[in-house]
Coordinates of C-alpha atoms in Angstrom, one line a residue:
X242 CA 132.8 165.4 21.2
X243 CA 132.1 165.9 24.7
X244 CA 130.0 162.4 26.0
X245 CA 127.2 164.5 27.7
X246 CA 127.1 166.4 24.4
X247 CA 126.8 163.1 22.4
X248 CA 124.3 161.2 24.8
X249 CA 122.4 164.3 24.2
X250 CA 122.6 164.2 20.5
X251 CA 121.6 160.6 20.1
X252 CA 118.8 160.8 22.5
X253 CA 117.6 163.7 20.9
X254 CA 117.9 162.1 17.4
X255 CA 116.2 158.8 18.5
X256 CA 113.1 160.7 19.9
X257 CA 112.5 162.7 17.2
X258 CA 113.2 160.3 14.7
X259 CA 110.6 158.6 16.9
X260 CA 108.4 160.7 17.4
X261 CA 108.7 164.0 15.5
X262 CA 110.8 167.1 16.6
X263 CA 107.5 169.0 18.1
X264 CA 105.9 166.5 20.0
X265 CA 109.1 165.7 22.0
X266 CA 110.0 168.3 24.4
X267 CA 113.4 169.6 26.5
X268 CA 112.6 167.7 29.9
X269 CA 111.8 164.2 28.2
X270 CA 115.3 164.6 26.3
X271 CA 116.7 165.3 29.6
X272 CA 114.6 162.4 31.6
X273 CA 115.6 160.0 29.0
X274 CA 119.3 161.2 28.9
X275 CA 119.8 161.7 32.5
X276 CA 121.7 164.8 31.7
X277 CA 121.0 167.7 33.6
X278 CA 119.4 170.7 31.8
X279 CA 122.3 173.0 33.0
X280 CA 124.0 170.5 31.0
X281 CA 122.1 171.3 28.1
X282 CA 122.4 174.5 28.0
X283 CA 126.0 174.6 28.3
X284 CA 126.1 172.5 24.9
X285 CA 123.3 174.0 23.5
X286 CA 121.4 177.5 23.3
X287 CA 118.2 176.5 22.1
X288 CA 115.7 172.9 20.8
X289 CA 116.2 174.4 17.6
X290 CA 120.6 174.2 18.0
X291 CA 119.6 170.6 19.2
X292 CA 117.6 169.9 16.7
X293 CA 120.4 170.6 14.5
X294 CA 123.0 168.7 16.2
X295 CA 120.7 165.6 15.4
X296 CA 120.2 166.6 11.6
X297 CA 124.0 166.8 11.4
X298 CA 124.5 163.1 13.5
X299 CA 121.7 161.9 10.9
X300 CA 123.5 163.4 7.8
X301 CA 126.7 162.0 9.1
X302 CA 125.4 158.5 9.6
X303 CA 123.7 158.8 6.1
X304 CA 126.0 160.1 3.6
X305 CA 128.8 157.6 5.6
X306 CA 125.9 154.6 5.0
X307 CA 125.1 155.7 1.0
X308 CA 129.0 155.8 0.3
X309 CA 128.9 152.3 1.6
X310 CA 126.4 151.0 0.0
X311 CA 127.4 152.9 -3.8
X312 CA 131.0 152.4 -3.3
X313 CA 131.8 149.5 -5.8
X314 CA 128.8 150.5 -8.9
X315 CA 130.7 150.4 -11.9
X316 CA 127.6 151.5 -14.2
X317 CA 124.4 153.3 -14.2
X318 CA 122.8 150.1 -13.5
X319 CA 124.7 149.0 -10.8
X320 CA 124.0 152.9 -9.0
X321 CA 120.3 151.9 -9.3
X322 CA 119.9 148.4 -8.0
X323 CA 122.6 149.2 -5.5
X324 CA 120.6 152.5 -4.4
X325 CA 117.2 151.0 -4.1
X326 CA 118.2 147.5 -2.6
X327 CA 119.6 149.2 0.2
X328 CA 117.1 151.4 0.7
X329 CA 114.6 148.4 0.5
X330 CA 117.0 146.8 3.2
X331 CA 116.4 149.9 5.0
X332 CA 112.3 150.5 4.7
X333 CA 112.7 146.4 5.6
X334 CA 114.3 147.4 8.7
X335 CA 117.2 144.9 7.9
X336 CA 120.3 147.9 8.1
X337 CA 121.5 148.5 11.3
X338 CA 123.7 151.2 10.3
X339 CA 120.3 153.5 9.8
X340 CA 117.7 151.5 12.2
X341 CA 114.5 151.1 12.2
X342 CA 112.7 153.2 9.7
X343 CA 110.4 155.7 10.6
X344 CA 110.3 157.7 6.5
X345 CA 112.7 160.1 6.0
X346 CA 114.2 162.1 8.8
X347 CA 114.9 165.2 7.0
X348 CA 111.6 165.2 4.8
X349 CA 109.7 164.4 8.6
X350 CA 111.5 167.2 10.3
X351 CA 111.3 169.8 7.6
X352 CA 107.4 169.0 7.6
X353 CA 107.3 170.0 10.9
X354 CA 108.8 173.5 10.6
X355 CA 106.6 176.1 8.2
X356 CA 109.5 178.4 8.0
X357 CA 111.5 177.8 5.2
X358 CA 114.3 179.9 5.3
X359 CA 115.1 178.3 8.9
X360 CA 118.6 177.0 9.7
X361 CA 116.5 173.9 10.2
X362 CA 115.1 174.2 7.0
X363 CA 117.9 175.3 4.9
X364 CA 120.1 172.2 6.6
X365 CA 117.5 169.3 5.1
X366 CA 117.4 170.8 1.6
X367 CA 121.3 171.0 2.1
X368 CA 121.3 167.1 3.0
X369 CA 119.0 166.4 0.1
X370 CA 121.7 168.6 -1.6
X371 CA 124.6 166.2 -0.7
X372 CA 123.3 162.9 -1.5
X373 CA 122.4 164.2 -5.1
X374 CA 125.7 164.9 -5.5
X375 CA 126.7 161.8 -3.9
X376 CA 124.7 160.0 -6.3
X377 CA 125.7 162.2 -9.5
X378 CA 129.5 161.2 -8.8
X379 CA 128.6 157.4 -8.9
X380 CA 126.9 158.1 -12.2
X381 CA 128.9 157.2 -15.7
X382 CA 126.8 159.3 -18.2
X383 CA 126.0 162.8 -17.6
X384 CA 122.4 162.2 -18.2
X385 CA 120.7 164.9 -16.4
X386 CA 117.3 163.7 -16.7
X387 CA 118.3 160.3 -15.1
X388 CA 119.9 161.8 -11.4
X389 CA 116.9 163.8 -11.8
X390 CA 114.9 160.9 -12.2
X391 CA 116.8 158.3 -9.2
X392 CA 116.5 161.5 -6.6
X393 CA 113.0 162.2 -7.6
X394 CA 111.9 158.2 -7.0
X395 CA 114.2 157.7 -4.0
X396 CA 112.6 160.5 -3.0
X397 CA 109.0 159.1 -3.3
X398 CA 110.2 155.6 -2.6
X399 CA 111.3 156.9 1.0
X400 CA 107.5 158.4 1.1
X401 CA 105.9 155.4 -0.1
X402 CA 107.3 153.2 2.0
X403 CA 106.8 154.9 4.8
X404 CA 102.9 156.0 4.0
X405 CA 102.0 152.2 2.7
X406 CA 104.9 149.3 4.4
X407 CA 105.7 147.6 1.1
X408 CA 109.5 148.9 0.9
X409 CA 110.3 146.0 -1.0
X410 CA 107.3 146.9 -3.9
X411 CA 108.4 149.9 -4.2
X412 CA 111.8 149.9 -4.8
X413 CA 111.7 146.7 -7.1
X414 CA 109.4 149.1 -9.3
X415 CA 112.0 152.2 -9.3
X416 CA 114.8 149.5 -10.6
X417 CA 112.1 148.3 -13.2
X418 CA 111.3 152.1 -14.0
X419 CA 114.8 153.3 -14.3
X420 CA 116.5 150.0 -15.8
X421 CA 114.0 151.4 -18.9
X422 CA 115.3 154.7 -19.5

């Protein structure tokens, strides 16, 4: 990737992770970058292509991160704890691989656009898309109810922790909630 193209990206993703895609505008993305909004325009046609360039980054980071931190469950069990302690390590803002937590990026930026059949849109529910089926390949059974169940409360767990600070309460519930089924 071209390095104005990525220092674009990056800045972009860090102030609307920050901040929230419509309260950030072109020329602090450029002040910030130091790139030059010719610049910008030759890598980008729009804030909405940007704003996808930083969904894709994010997912990249994400899915990469989620692999990670699955990668040796050997059970149902495992996928759980595994899954919510690193989350908890992230809403505790103790993994650097995803920094500080700010909720989800994907649920905060599709909040922030009303139209849902936007390429904006359509590329959160797509990530949301991918890590359930990240997930469902770490699974042993073929339990539908329980992916249901882990995406629906990582889901909420993301919100919670956001909405209220107590990561750690949280996700010590959903392993206490999904140990049961």
């Amino acid at each position: 990737m071209n390095k104005k193209r990525e220092l674009l990206v990056s800045t972009s993703l860090a102030l609307f992770y920050d901040n929230g895609v419509n309260s950030i505008g072109i020329n602090e993305i450029l002040k910030i970058s130091g790139v030059a909004k010719r610049t910008l325009y030759s890598h980008f046609e729009s804030k909405n292509t940007l704003v996808l360039a930083a969904l894709k980054q994010r997912h990249e980071t994400f899915i990469t991160w989620l692999e990670e931190q699955l990668s040796d469950s050997q059970s149902d069990q495992e996928v759980v704890e595994q899954l919510f302690n690193s989350l908890g390590n992230w809403f505790d803002n103790k993994d650097p691989k995803l920094g500080n937590f700010r909720g989800c990026f994907f649920i905060n930026t599709a909040a922030e656009f009303s139209d849902k059949g936007s390429d904006i849109s359509r590329y959160c529910s797509e990530h949301k898309e991918e890590v359930r089926q990240l997930i469902q390949k770490k699974l042993t059974s073929d339990h539908p109810l329980l992916l249901d169940a882990i995406c629906i409360m990582k889901e909420g767990a993301i919100t919670t922790a956001y909405v209220t600070g107590k990561g750690s309460d949280v996700t010590s519930k959903c392993i206490k909630v999904l140990s049961a089924l």
